[in-house]
Amino acid sequence: QTDSQPGREPTLVARLRVLIQNQLGDHTLSVRRLAEQSGCTADYLSHLFREVTGETLIGCINRLRMERAARLLRETTLAGKEVAWACGFAAPSYFIRTFRAHHGVTPRAWRAGTSGRRVRRRPSSSRATTRTRSTYGFAPGTRPRPER
């Protein structure tokens, strides 16, 4: 299964890349599931993938999901939750957190940026951080924006 020519990727890793691409939109995609489909253990699969690529298997899956999300936000008019689902996230809120951690901005801010370029985050003002929050969870004198 891992036979390959010198300088080429092992067959198992090449097949794994195809499996990942074909299942990227499935929220049940996991290292364990890929291992079951490949007929080996999750530990072995993770170790082999990292040895060959220098990237963790779950890191690769998350990176590919974020790349797909950025492309969909840039090239389509899908709603944020539809982009989340298309990228394998069952919960849009988790998608937003993950996207922000990866790209530095929310999906909405990414889409609002010109041609999908990264939008710089504005530094938070000290005034905003010293305000107290009301019982409704937002700062006094501000109103939450309605979801679109």
Short mmCIF file of N, CA, C and O in Angstrom, two decimals:
data_model
loop_
_atom_site.label_atom_id
_atom_site.label_comp_id
_atom_site.label_asym_id
_atom_site.label_seq_id
_atom_site.Cartn_x
_atom_site.Cartn_y
_atom_site.Cartn_z
N GLN A 1 0.80 -1.21 0.00
CA GLN A 1 0.00 0.00 0.00
C GLN A 1 0.84 1.26 0.00
O GLN A 1 0.41 2.27 -0.52
N THR A 2 2.00 1.21 0.58
CA THR A 2 2.82 2.41 0.66
C THR A 2 3.95 2.39 -0.36
O THR A 2 4.85 3.18 -0.30
N ASP A 3 3.91 1.39 -1.31
CA ASP A 3 4.94 1.31 -2.33
C ASP A 3 4.91 2.56 -3.20
O ASP A 3 3.86 3.08 -3.53
N SER A 4 6.10 3.01 -3.59
CA SER A 4 6.19 4.14 -4.49
C SER A 4 7.56 4.15 -5.13
O SER A 4 8.48 3.48 -4.68
N GLN A 5 7.68 4.93 -6.18
CA GLN A 5 8.97 5.09 -6.83
C GLN A 5 9.77 6.11 -6.04
O GLN A 5 9.20 6.98 -5.39
N PRO A 6 11.12 6.05 -6.13
CA PRO A 6 11.94 7.03 -5.41
C PRO A 6 11.57 8.45 -5.83
O PRO A 6 11.36 8.73 -7.00
N GLY A 7 11.45 9.33 -4.85
CA GLY A 7 11.11 10.72 -5.12
C GLY A 7 9.63 10.97 -5.30
O GLY A 7 9.21 12.10 -5.51
N ARG A 8 8.83 9.93 -5.25
CA ARG A 8 7.38 10.09 -5.41
C ARG A 8 6.69 9.79 -4.10
O ARG A 8 7.19 9.08 -3.26
N GLU A 9 5.50 10.31 -3.98
CA GLU A 9 4.70 10.12 -2.79
C GLU A 9 4.22 8.67 -2.71
O GLU A 9 3.86 8.08 -3.74
N PRO A 10 4.20 8.08 -1.52
CA PRO A 10 3.65 6.73 -1.38
C PRO A 10 2.20 6.68 -1.89
O PRO A 10 1.45 7.65 -1.76
N THR A 11 1.84 5.56 -2.45
CA THR A 11 0.50 5.37 -3.01
C THR A 11 -0.58 5.67 -1.98
O THR A 11 -1.59 6.29 -2.30
N LEU A 12 -0.37 5.24 -0.76
CA LEU A 12 -1.36 5.46 0.29
C LEU A 12 -1.60 6.95 0.53
O LEU A 12 -2.73 7.39 0.68
N VAL A 13 -0.55 7.74 0.54
CA VAL A 13 -0.69 9.18 0.77
C VAL A 13 -1.38 9.83 -0.42
O VAL A 13 -2.25 10.70 -0.24
N ALA A 14 -1.04 9.42 -1.62
CA ALA A 14 -1.69 9.97 -2.82
C ALA A 14 -3.18 9.64 -2.80
O ALA A 14 -4.03 10.50 -3.11
N ARG A 15 -3.51 8.41 -2.42
CA ARG A 15 -4.92 8.00 -2.35
C ARG A 15 -5.64 8.77 -1.24
O ARG A 15 -6.79 9.14 -1.37
N LEU A 16 -4.92 9.02 -0.16
CA LEU A 16 -5.47 9.78 0.97
C LEU A 16 -5.85 11.20 0.54
O LEU A 16 -6.89 11.72 0.93
N ARG A 17 -5.00 11.82 -0.26
CA ARG A 17 -5.30 13.17 -0.76
C ARG A 17 -6.60 13.19 -1.56
O ARG A 17 -7.40 14.12 -1.45
N VAL A 18 -6.82 12.15 -2.36
CA VAL A 18 -8.06 12.05 -3.15
C VAL A 18 -9.26 11.86 -2.22
O VAL A 18 -10.29 12.51 -2.39
N LEU A 19 -9.11 10.99 -1.23
CA LEU A 19 -10.20 10.78 -0.27
C LEU A 19 -10.56 12.08 0.45
O LEU A 19 -11.74 12.39 0.63
N ILE A 20 -9.56 12.83 0.85
CA ILE A 20 -9.80 14.09 1.56
C ILE A 20 -10.55 15.06 0.65
O ILE A 20 -11.57 15.64 1.06
N GLN A 21 -10.09 15.24 -0.57
CA GLN A 21 -10.76 16.16 -1.50
C GLN A 21 -12.21 15.75 -1.74
O GLN A 21 -13.10 16.59 -1.80
N ASN A 22 -12.45 14.45 -1.89
CA ASN A 22 -13.80 13.97 -2.17
C ASN A 22 -14.74 14.10 -0.98
O ASN A 22 -15.96 14.12 -1.17
N GLN A 23 -14.19 14.18 0.23
CA GLN A 23 -15.03 14.21 1.43
C GLN A 23 -14.90 15.50 2.22
O GLN A 23 -15.41 15.60 3.34
N LEU A 24 -14.26 16.50 1.66
CA LEU A 24 -13.98 17.73 2.39
C LEU A 24 -15.24 18.41 2.91
O LEU A 24 -15.23 19.00 3.98
N GLY A 25 -16.33 18.30 2.20
CA GLY A 25 -17.58 18.92 2.64
C GLY A 25 -18.37 18.10 3.64
O GLY A 25 -19.42 18.53 4.10
N ASP A 26 -17.87 16.95 4.00
CA ASP A 26 -18.56 16.06 4.94
C ASP A 26 -18.09 16.36 6.36
O ASP A 26 -16.91 16.22 6.67
N HIS A 27 -19.02 16.77 7.23
CA HIS A 27 -18.62 17.13 8.60
C HIS A 27 -18.15 15.93 9.41
O HIS A 27 -17.54 16.10 10.46
N THR A 28 -18.39 14.71 8.93
CA THR A 28 -17.93 13.54 9.67
C THR A 28 -16.52 13.10 9.25
O THR A 28 -16.02 12.10 9.77
N LEU A 29 -15.90 13.82 8.33
CA LEU A 29 -14.53 13.51 7.92
C LEU A 29 -13.59 13.61 9.11
O LEU A 29 -13.58 14.62 9.81
N SER A 30 -12.81 12.56 9.34
CA SER A 30 -11.87 12.55 10.45
C SER A 30 -10.71 11.63 10.12
O SER A 30 -10.78 10.84 9.17
N VAL A 31 -9.66 11.73 10.89
CA VAL A 31 -8.50 10.85 10.70
C VAL A 31 -8.92 9.41 10.90
O VAL A 31 -8.54 8.52 10.12
N ARG A 32 -9.74 9.16 11.90
CA ARG A 32 -10.20 7.79 12.17
C ARG A 32 -10.98 7.22 10.97
O ARG A 32 -10.77 6.09 10.56
N ARG A 33 -11.86 8.04 10.42
CA ARG A 33 -12.66 7.59 9.28
C ARG A 33 -11.77 7.33 8.05
O ARG A 33 -11.96 6.34 7.34
N LEU A 34 -10.81 8.21 7.81
CA LEU A 34 -9.88 8.01 6.69
C LEU A 34 -9.07 6.74 6.89
O LEU A 34 -8.80 6.01 5.93
N ALA A 35 -8.67 6.47 8.13
CA ALA A 35 -7.91 5.25 8.43
C ALA A 35 -8.74 4.01 8.16
O ALA A 35 -8.25 3.03 7.58
N GLU A 36 -10.01 4.04 8.56
CA GLU A 36 -10.90 2.91 8.29
C GLU A 36 -11.03 2.67 6.79
O GLU A 36 -10.99 1.53 6.33
N GLN A 37 -11.16 3.75 6.03
CA GLN A 37 -11.30 3.63 4.58
C GLN A 37 -10.01 3.16 3.92
O GLN A 37 -10.03 2.57 2.85
N SER A 38 -8.89 3.43 4.58
CA SER A 38 -7.58 3.06 4.03
C SER A 38 -7.09 1.71 4.52
O SER A 38 -6.06 1.22 4.07
N GLY A 39 -7.78 1.14 5.49
CA GLY A 39 -7.40 -0.17 6.01
C GLY A 39 -6.19 -0.16 6.91
O GLY A 39 -5.41 -1.12 6.92
N CYS A 40 -5.99 0.91 7.67
CA CYS A 40 -4.88 0.97 8.62
C CYS A 40 -5.33 1.74 9.86
O CYS A 40 -6.47 2.19 9.93
N THR A 41 -4.44 1.88 10.82
CA THR A 41 -4.81 2.60 12.04
C THR A 41 -4.65 4.10 11.84
O THR A 41 -3.87 4.55 10.99
N ALA A 42 -5.36 4.85 12.65
CA ALA A 42 -5.28 6.31 12.59
C ALA A 42 -3.88 6.79 12.94
O ALA A 42 -3.36 7.72 12.32
N ASP A 43 -3.25 6.14 13.92
CA ASP A 43 -1.88 6.52 14.31
C ASP A 43 -0.90 6.31 13.16
O ASP A 43 -0.07 7.18 12.87
N TYR A 44 -0.99 5.17 12.50
CA TYR A 44 -0.09 4.89 11.39
C TYR A 44 -0.32 5.88 10.26
O TYR A 44 0.64 6.42 9.69
N LEU A 45 -1.57 6.13 9.92
CA LEU A 45 -1.90 7.04 8.83
C LEU A 45 -1.39 8.45 9.14
O LEU A 45 -0.78 9.10 8.27
N SER A 46 -1.61 8.92 10.34
CA SER A 46 -1.14 10.25 10.74
C SER A 46 0.37 10.34 10.67
O SER A 46 0.92 11.33 10.18
N HIS A 47 1.04 9.31 11.18
CA HIS A 47 2.51 9.29 11.18
C HIS A 47 3.05 9.30 9.75
O HIS A 47 3.96 10.08 9.42
N LEU A 48 2.51 8.44 8.90
CA LEU A 48 2.98 8.36 7.52
C LEU A 48 2.75 9.68 6.79
O LEU A 48 3.65 10.19 6.12
N PHE A 49 1.57 10.27 6.96
CA PHE A 49 1.26 11.52 6.28
C PHE A 49 2.22 12.63 6.70
O PHE A 49 2.73 13.37 5.87
N ARG A 50 2.47 12.71 7.99
CA ARG A 50 3.38 13.75 8.49
C ARG A 50 4.81 13.51 8.01
O ARG A 50 5.53 14.45 7.67
N GLU A 51 5.24 12.24 8.00
CA GLU A 51 6.59 11.90 7.53
C GLU A 51 6.78 12.33 6.08
O GLU A 51 7.82 12.86 5.73
N VAL A 52 5.77 12.11 5.26
CA VAL A 52 5.87 12.37 3.82
C VAL A 52 5.66 13.85 3.50
O VAL A 52 6.37 14.41 2.67
N THR A 53 4.69 14.47 4.15
CA THR A 53 4.31 15.84 3.77
C THR A 53 4.86 16.93 4.68
O THR A 53 4.90 18.09 4.28
N GLY A 54 5.20 16.57 5.91
CA GLY A 54 5.65 17.58 6.87
C GLY A 54 4.49 18.32 7.53
O GLY A 54 4.69 19.26 8.28
N GLU A 55 3.28 17.88 7.25
CA GLU A 55 2.07 18.52 7.78
C GLU A 55 1.22 17.45 8.46
O GLU A 55 1.15 16.32 7.97
N THR A 56 0.57 17.81 9.56
CA THR A 56 -0.31 16.83 10.20
C THR A 56 -1.53 16.60 9.31
O THR A 56 -1.93 17.48 8.54
N LEU A 57 -2.11 15.44 9.44
CA LEU A 57 -3.27 15.09 8.62
C LEU A 57 -4.46 16.01 8.94
O LEU A 57 -5.10 16.55 8.03
N ILE A 58 -4.74 16.20 10.21
CA ILE A 58 -5.86 17.06 10.58
C ILE A 58 -5.57 18.52 10.20
O ILE A 58 -6.47 19.26 9.79
N GLY A 59 -4.30 18.91 10.29
CA GLY A 59 -3.92 20.25 9.87
C GLY A 59 -4.15 20.45 8.38
O GLY A 59 -4.60 21.51 7.93
N CYS A 60 -3.87 19.42 7.59
CA CYS A 60 -4.10 19.47 6.15
C CYS A 60 -5.60 19.59 5.86
O CYS A 60 -6.01 20.40 5.03
N ILE A 61 -6.40 18.80 6.54
CA ILE A 61 -7.85 18.85 6.34
C ILE A 61 -8.37 20.25 6.66
O ILE A 61 -9.13 20.84 5.88
N ASN A 62 -7.95 20.80 7.79
CA ASN A 62 -8.42 22.14 8.18
C ASN A 62 -7.94 23.21 7.20
O ASN A 62 -8.69 24.12 6.86
N ARG A 63 -6.69 23.11 6.75
CA ARG A 63 -6.16 24.09 5.79
C ARG A 63 -6.96 24.05 4.49
O ARG A 63 -7.35 25.08 3.95
N LEU A 64 -7.23 22.84 4.00
CA LEU A 64 -8.00 22.70 2.75
C LEU A 64 -9.42 23.23 2.91
O LEU A 64 -9.97 23.85 2.00
N ARG A 65 -10.01 23.00 4.08
CA ARG A 65 -11.36 23.54 4.33
C ARG A 65 -11.34 25.06 4.33
O ARG A 65 -12.24 25.70 3.78
N MET A 66 -10.32 25.65 4.92
CA MET A 66 -10.23 27.12 4.97
C MET A 66 -9.95 27.70 3.58
O MET A 66 -10.46 28.76 3.23
N GLU A 67 -9.14 27.00 2.79
CA GLU A 67 -8.89 27.45 1.42
C GLU A 67 -10.18 27.41 0.60
O GLU A 67 -10.47 28.32 -0.17
N ARG A 68 -10.94 26.32 0.76
CA ARG A 68 -12.22 26.20 0.06
C ARG A 68 -13.18 27.30 0.51
O ARG A 68 -13.86 27.92 -0.31
N ALA A 69 -13.22 27.55 1.81
CA ALA A 69 -14.12 28.58 2.34
C ALA A 69 -13.78 29.95 1.76
O ALA A 69 -14.67 30.69 1.32
N ALA A 70 -12.50 30.29 1.74
CA ALA A 70 -12.08 31.58 1.19
C ALA A 70 -12.47 31.69 -0.28
O ALA A 70 -12.95 32.73 -0.74
N ARG A 71 -12.27 30.61 -1.04
CA ARG A 71 -12.64 30.61 -2.45
C ARG A 71 -14.14 30.78 -2.64
O ARG A 71 -14.59 31.58 -3.47
N LEU A 72 -14.94 30.06 -1.86
CA LEU A 72 -16.40 30.17 -1.98
C LEU A 72 -16.89 31.56 -1.59
O LEU A 72 -17.80 32.10 -2.22
N LEU A 73 -16.30 32.13 -0.56
CA LEU A 73 -16.68 33.48 -0.16
C LEU A 73 -16.34 34.50 -1.24
O LEU A 73 -17.08 35.45 -1.46
N ARG A 74 -15.24 34.30 -1.90
CA ARG A 74 -14.78 35.23 -2.93
C ARG A 74 -15.56 35.06 -4.24
O ARG A 74 -15.89 36.02 -4.91
N GLU A 75 -15.88 33.80 -4.61
CA GLU A 75 -16.42 33.52 -5.93
C GLU A 75 -17.91 33.26 -6.00
O GLU A 75 -18.45 33.12 -7.10
N THR A 76 -18.58 33.14 -4.84
CA THR A 76 -20.01 32.85 -4.86
C THR A 76 -20.77 33.84 -3.99
O THR A 76 -20.17 34.64 -3.28
N THR A 77 -22.08 33.73 -4.05
CA THR A 77 -22.92 34.56 -3.17
C THR A 77 -23.60 33.69 -2.11
O THR A 77 -24.60 34.09 -1.53
N LEU A 78 -23.05 32.51 -1.86
CA LEU A 78 -23.60 31.63 -0.83
C LEU A 78 -23.60 32.34 0.52
O LEU A 78 -22.67 33.09 0.83
N ALA A 79 -24.62 32.08 1.31
CA ALA A 79 -24.67 32.61 2.67
C ALA A 79 -23.55 31.97 3.49
O ALA A 79 -23.08 30.88 3.17
N GLY A 80 -23.16 32.65 4.56
CA GLY A 80 -22.09 32.14 5.42
C GLY A 80 -22.34 30.73 5.91
O GLY A 80 -21.43 29.90 5.91
N LYS A 81 -23.56 30.44 6.31
CA LYS A 81 -23.85 29.09 6.82
C LYS A 81 -23.78 28.05 5.71
O LYS A 81 -23.38 26.91 5.94
N GLU A 82 -24.10 28.44 4.47
CA GLU A 82 -23.98 27.52 3.36
C GLU A 82 -22.52 27.24 3.03
O GLU A 82 -22.15 26.11 2.70
N VAL A 83 -21.69 28.25 3.14
CA VAL A 83 -20.24 28.06 2.96
C VAL A 83 -19.72 27.12 4.05
O VAL A 83 -18.95 26.20 3.77
N ALA A 84 -20.17 27.34 5.27
CA ALA A 84 -19.75 26.47 6.39
C ALA A 84 -20.10 25.02 6.09
O ALA A 84 -19.26 24.13 6.23
N TRP A 85 -21.33 24.77 5.67
CA TRP A 85 -21.77 23.41 5.36
C TRP A 85 -20.99 22.82 4.20
O TRP A 85 -20.61 21.66 4.21
N ALA A 86 -20.72 23.63 3.17
CA ALA A 86 -19.98 23.15 1.99
C ALA A 86 -18.54 22.79 2.34
O ALA A 86 -17.90 22.03 1.61
N CYS A 87 -18.04 23.34 3.44
CA CYS A 87 -16.66 23.08 3.85
C CYS A 87 -16.55 22.06 4.98
O CYS A 87 -15.48 21.88 5.55
N GLY A 88 -17.67 21.43 5.31
CA GLY A 88 -17.62 20.36 6.30
C GLY A 88 -17.81 20.78 7.74
O GLY A 88 -17.44 20.06 8.65
N PHE A 89 -18.39 21.96 7.97
CA PHE A 89 -18.66 22.42 9.33
C PHE A 89 -20.15 22.26 9.61
O PHE A 89 -20.98 22.80 8.88
N ALA A 90 -20.49 21.52 10.66
CA ALA A 90 -21.89 21.32 11.02
C ALA A 90 -22.46 22.56 11.70
O ALA A 90 -23.66 22.82 11.59
N ALA A 91 -21.61 23.32 12.39
CA ALA A 91 -22.06 24.50 13.13
C ALA A 91 -21.43 25.76 12.53
O ALA A 91 -20.19 25.91 12.57
N PRO A 92 -22.24 26.67 12.00
CA PRO A 92 -21.69 27.91 11.44
C PRO A 92 -20.86 28.71 12.44
O PRO A 92 -19.87 29.34 12.06
N SER A 93 -21.21 28.68 13.71
CA SER A 93 -20.45 29.44 14.71
C SER A 93 -19.02 28.89 14.84
O SER A 93 -18.07 29.66 14.98
N TYR A 94 -18.86 27.59 14.76
CA TYR A 94 -17.52 27.00 14.82
C TYR A 94 -16.74 27.35 13.55
O TYR A 94 -15.53 27.61 13.59
N PHE A 95 -17.43 27.37 12.42
CA PHE A 95 -16.81 27.78 11.16
C PHE A 95 -16.26 29.20 11.27
O PHE A 95 -15.13 29.46 10.88
N ILE A 96 -17.05 30.11 11.82
CA ILE A 96 -16.63 31.51 11.94
C ILE A 96 -15.38 31.61 12.83
O ILE A 96 -14.41 32.29 12.49
N ARG A 97 -15.39 30.92 13.97
CA ARG A 97 -14.23 30.93 14.87
C ARG A 97 -12.99 30.37 14.18
O ARG A 97 -11.89 30.93 14.29
N THR A 98 -13.15 29.27 13.48
CA THR A 98 -12.02 28.64 12.80
C THR A 98 -11.50 29.52 11.67
O THR A 98 -10.29 29.68 11.49
N PHE A 99 -12.41 30.12 10.91
CA PHE A 99 -12.02 30.99 9.81
C PHE A 99 -11.25 32.19 10.34
O PHE A 99 -10.22 32.57 9.80
N ARG A 100 -11.75 32.78 11.42
CA ARG A 100 -11.07 33.94 12.02
C ARG A 100 -9.68 33.56 12.52
O ARG A 100 -8.72 34.30 12.34
N ALA A 101 -9.56 32.39 13.13
CA ALA A 101 -8.26 31.95 13.63
C ALA A 101 -7.27 31.72 12.47
O ALA A 101 -6.09 32.01 12.60
N HIS A 102 -7.78 31.25 11.35
CA HIS A 102 -6.91 30.94 10.21
C HIS A 102 -6.58 32.18 9.38
O HIS A 102 -5.44 32.37 8.97
N HIS A 103 -7.57 33.02 9.11
CA HIS A 103 -7.40 34.16 8.20
C HIS A 103 -7.26 35.50 8.91
O HIS A 103 -6.95 36.50 8.27
N GLY A 104 -7.57 35.55 10.20
CA GLY A 104 -7.43 36.81 10.94
C GLY A 104 -8.64 37.72 10.88
O GLY A 104 -8.65 38.77 11.50
N VAL A 105 -9.65 37.34 10.11
CA VAL A 105 -10.88 38.11 10.01
C VAL A 105 -12.05 37.14 9.90
O VAL A 105 -11.87 35.97 9.58
N THR A 106 -13.25 37.65 10.12
CA THR A 106 -14.44 36.82 9.99
C THR A 106 -14.73 36.57 8.51
O THR A 106 -14.27 37.32 7.64
N PRO A 107 -15.54 35.56 8.21
CA PRO A 107 -15.92 35.32 6.81
C PRO A 107 -16.60 36.55 6.18
O PRO A 107 -16.34 36.87 5.02
N ARG A 108 -17.41 37.24 6.93
CA ARG A 108 -18.09 38.43 6.40
C ARG A 108 -17.08 39.52 6.04
O ARG A 108 -17.18 40.15 4.99
N ALA A 109 -16.10 39.73 6.91
CA ALA A 109 -15.07 40.73 6.64
C ALA A 109 -14.21 40.30 5.45
O ALA A 109 -13.81 41.13 4.63
N TRP A 110 -13.94 39.01 5.34
CA TRP A 110 -13.17 38.49 4.21
C TRP A 110 -13.89 38.81 2.90
O TRP A 110 -13.30 39.28 1.95
N ARG A 111 -15.18 38.52 2.89
CA ARG A 111 -15.98 38.75 1.68
C ARG A 111 -16.05 40.24 1.36
O ARG A 111 -16.03 40.63 0.20
N ALA A 112 -16.13 41.07 2.39
CA ALA A 112 -16.24 42.52 2.18
C ALA A 112 -14.94 43.11 1.65
O ALA A 112 -14.96 44.15 0.99
N GLY A 113 -13.82 42.45 1.90
CA GLY A 113 -12.53 42.93 1.41
C GLY A 113 -12.49 42.89 -0.11
O GLY A 113 -13.13 42.05 -0.74
N THR A 114 -11.77 43.78 -0.71
CA THR A 114 -11.73 43.84 -2.16
C THR A 114 -11.04 42.63 -2.74
O THR A 114 -9.96 42.24 -2.31
N SER A 115 -11.68 41.98 -3.66
CA SER A 115 -11.16 40.81 -4.38
C SER A 115 -10.74 39.68 -3.44
O SER A 115 -9.85 38.92 -3.77
N GLY A 116 -11.33 39.61 -2.27
CA GLY A 116 -11.01 38.53 -1.35
C GLY A 116 -9.67 38.68 -0.66
O GLY A 116 -9.21 37.76 -0.02
N ARG A 117 -9.04 39.85 -0.79
CA ARG A 117 -7.77 40.04 -0.09
C ARG A 117 -8.02 40.13 1.41
O ARG A 117 -9.09 40.54 1.84
N ARG A 118 -7.03 39.77 2.15
CA ARG A 118 -7.17 39.83 3.60
C ARG A 118 -7.38 41.26 4.06
O ARG A 118 -6.73 42.17 3.59
N VAL A 119 -8.28 41.42 4.99
CA VAL A 119 -8.59 42.72 5.55
C VAL A 119 -7.82 42.86 6.84
O VAL A 119 -7.82 41.96 7.67
N ARG A 120 -7.16 43.98 7.01
CA ARG A 120 -6.42 44.19 8.26
C ARG A 120 -7.39 44.39 9.41
O ARG A 120 -8.38 45.09 9.29
N ARG A 121 -7.04 43.80 10.52
CA ARG A 121 -7.84 44.02 11.72
C ARG A 121 -7.48 45.37 12.29
O ARG A 121 -6.32 45.74 12.35
N ARG A 122 -8.49 46.09 12.71
CA ARG A 122 -8.23 47.36 13.39
C ARG A 122 -7.83 47.05 14.81
O ARG A 122 -8.41 46.18 15.45
N PRO A 123 -6.85 47.77 15.33
CA PRO A 123 -6.48 47.54 16.73
C PRO A 123 -7.65 47.94 17.62
O PRO A 123 -8.33 48.93 17.35
N SER A 124 -7.90 47.14 18.63
CA SER A 124 -9.00 47.47 19.53
C SER A 124 -8.61 48.68 20.37
O SER A 124 -7.49 48.79 20.84
N SER A 125 -9.56 49.56 20.51
CA SER A 125 -9.27 50.76 21.31
C SER A 125 -9.34 50.42 22.79
O SER A 125 -10.09 49.54 23.20
N SER A 126 -8.58 51.12 23.58
CA SER A 126 -8.58 50.85 25.02
C SER A 126 -9.93 51.22 25.61
O SER A 126 -10.37 50.63 26.58
N ARG A 127 -10.61 52.21 25.00
CA ARG A 127 -11.91 52.62 25.49
C ARG A 127 -12.93 51.49 25.38
O ARG A 127 -13.71 51.25 26.29
N ALA A 128 -12.88 50.77 24.28
CA ALA A 128 -13.83 49.68 24.07
C ALA A 128 -13.62 48.55 25.07
O ALA A 128 -14.56 47.89 25.47
N THR A 129 -12.37 48.33 25.46
CA THR A 129 -12.11 47.22 26.38
C THR A 129 -12.39 47.59 27.82
O THR A 129 -12.54 46.71 28.65
N THR A 130 -12.48 48.90 28.13
CA THR A 130 -12.72 49.28 29.51
C THR A 130 -14.21 49.46 29.80
O THR A 130 -14.59 49.57 30.95
N ARG A 131 -15.03 49.50 28.77
CA ARG A 131 -16.47 49.61 29.00
C ARG A 131 -16.99 48.35 29.68
O ARG A 131 -16.50 47.26 29.44
N THR A 132 -18.01 48.54 30.46
CA THR A 132 -18.62 47.38 31.08
C THR A 132 -19.74 46.88 30.17
O THR A 132 -20.37 47.65 29.46
N ARG A 133 -19.98 45.62 30.22
CA ARG A 133 -21.04 45.02 29.42
C ARG A 133 -22.35 45.07 30.18
O ARG A 133 -22.40 44.89 31.38
N SER A 134 -23.41 45.30 29.44
CA SER A 134 -24.73 45.30 30.07
C SER A 134 -25.19 43.87 30.27
O SER A 134 -24.52 42.93 29.85
N THR A 135 -26.33 43.71 30.86
CA THR A 135 -26.86 42.36 31.08
C THR A 135 -27.23 41.70 29.77
O THR A 135 -27.43 40.49 29.72
N TYR A 136 -27.31 42.47 28.68
CA TYR A 136 -27.66 41.90 27.38
C TYR A 136 -26.43 41.48 26.59
O TYR A 136 -26.53 40.98 25.50
N GLY A 137 -25.22 41.70 27.12
CA GLY A 137 -24.01 41.24 26.49
C GLY A 137 -23.35 42.22 25.55
O GLY A 137 -22.39 41.88 24.89
N PHE A 138 -23.85 43.46 25.46
CA PHE A 138 -23.17 44.44 24.62
C PHE A 138 -22.92 45.70 25.42
O PHE A 138 -23.53 45.94 26.44
N ALA A 139 -21.95 46.48 24.95
CA ALA A 139 -21.52 47.67 25.69
C ALA A 139 -22.61 48.72 25.73
O ALA A 139 -23.40 48.85 24.79
N PRO A 140 -22.70 49.49 26.83
CA PRO A 140 -23.71 50.53 26.92
C PRO A 140 -23.57 51.53 25.77
O PRO A 140 -22.47 51.86 25.35
N GLY A 141 -24.71 51.94 25.24
CA GLY A 141 -24.70 52.91 24.15
C GLY A 141 -24.51 52.27 22.78
O GLY A 141 -24.45 52.97 21.78
N THR A 142 -24.41 50.96 22.73
CA THR A 142 -24.28 50.28 21.43
C THR A 142 -25.43 49.30 21.30
O THR A 142 -26.00 48.84 22.28
N ARG A 143 -25.75 49.00 20.06
CA ARG A 143 -26.80 48.01 19.81
C ARG A 143 -26.20 46.90 18.96
O ARG A 143 -25.39 47.16 18.09
N PRO A 144 -26.62 45.68 19.22
CA PRO A 144 -26.14 44.60 18.36
C PRO A 144 -26.74 44.76 16.95
O PRO A 144 -27.87 45.22 16.81
N ARG A 145 -25.96 44.40 15.95
CA ARG A 145 -26.44 44.48 14.58
C ARG A 145 -27.25 43.23 14.26
O ARG A 145 -26.86 42.13 14.62
N PRO A 146 -28.36 43.42 13.57
CA PRO A 146 -29.17 42.22 13.21
C PRO A 146 -28.42 41.36 12.18
O PRO A 146 -27.66 41.88 11.38
N GLU A 147 -28.65 40.05 12.27
CA GLU A 147 -28.05 39.12 11.31
C GLU A 147 -28.71 39.32 9.95
O GLU A 147 -29.88 39.58 9.85
N ARG A 148 -27.91 39.18 8.91
CA ARG A 148 -28.45 39.33 7.53
C ARG A 148 -28.77 37.99 6.96
O ARG A 148 -28.21 37.03 7.16
#
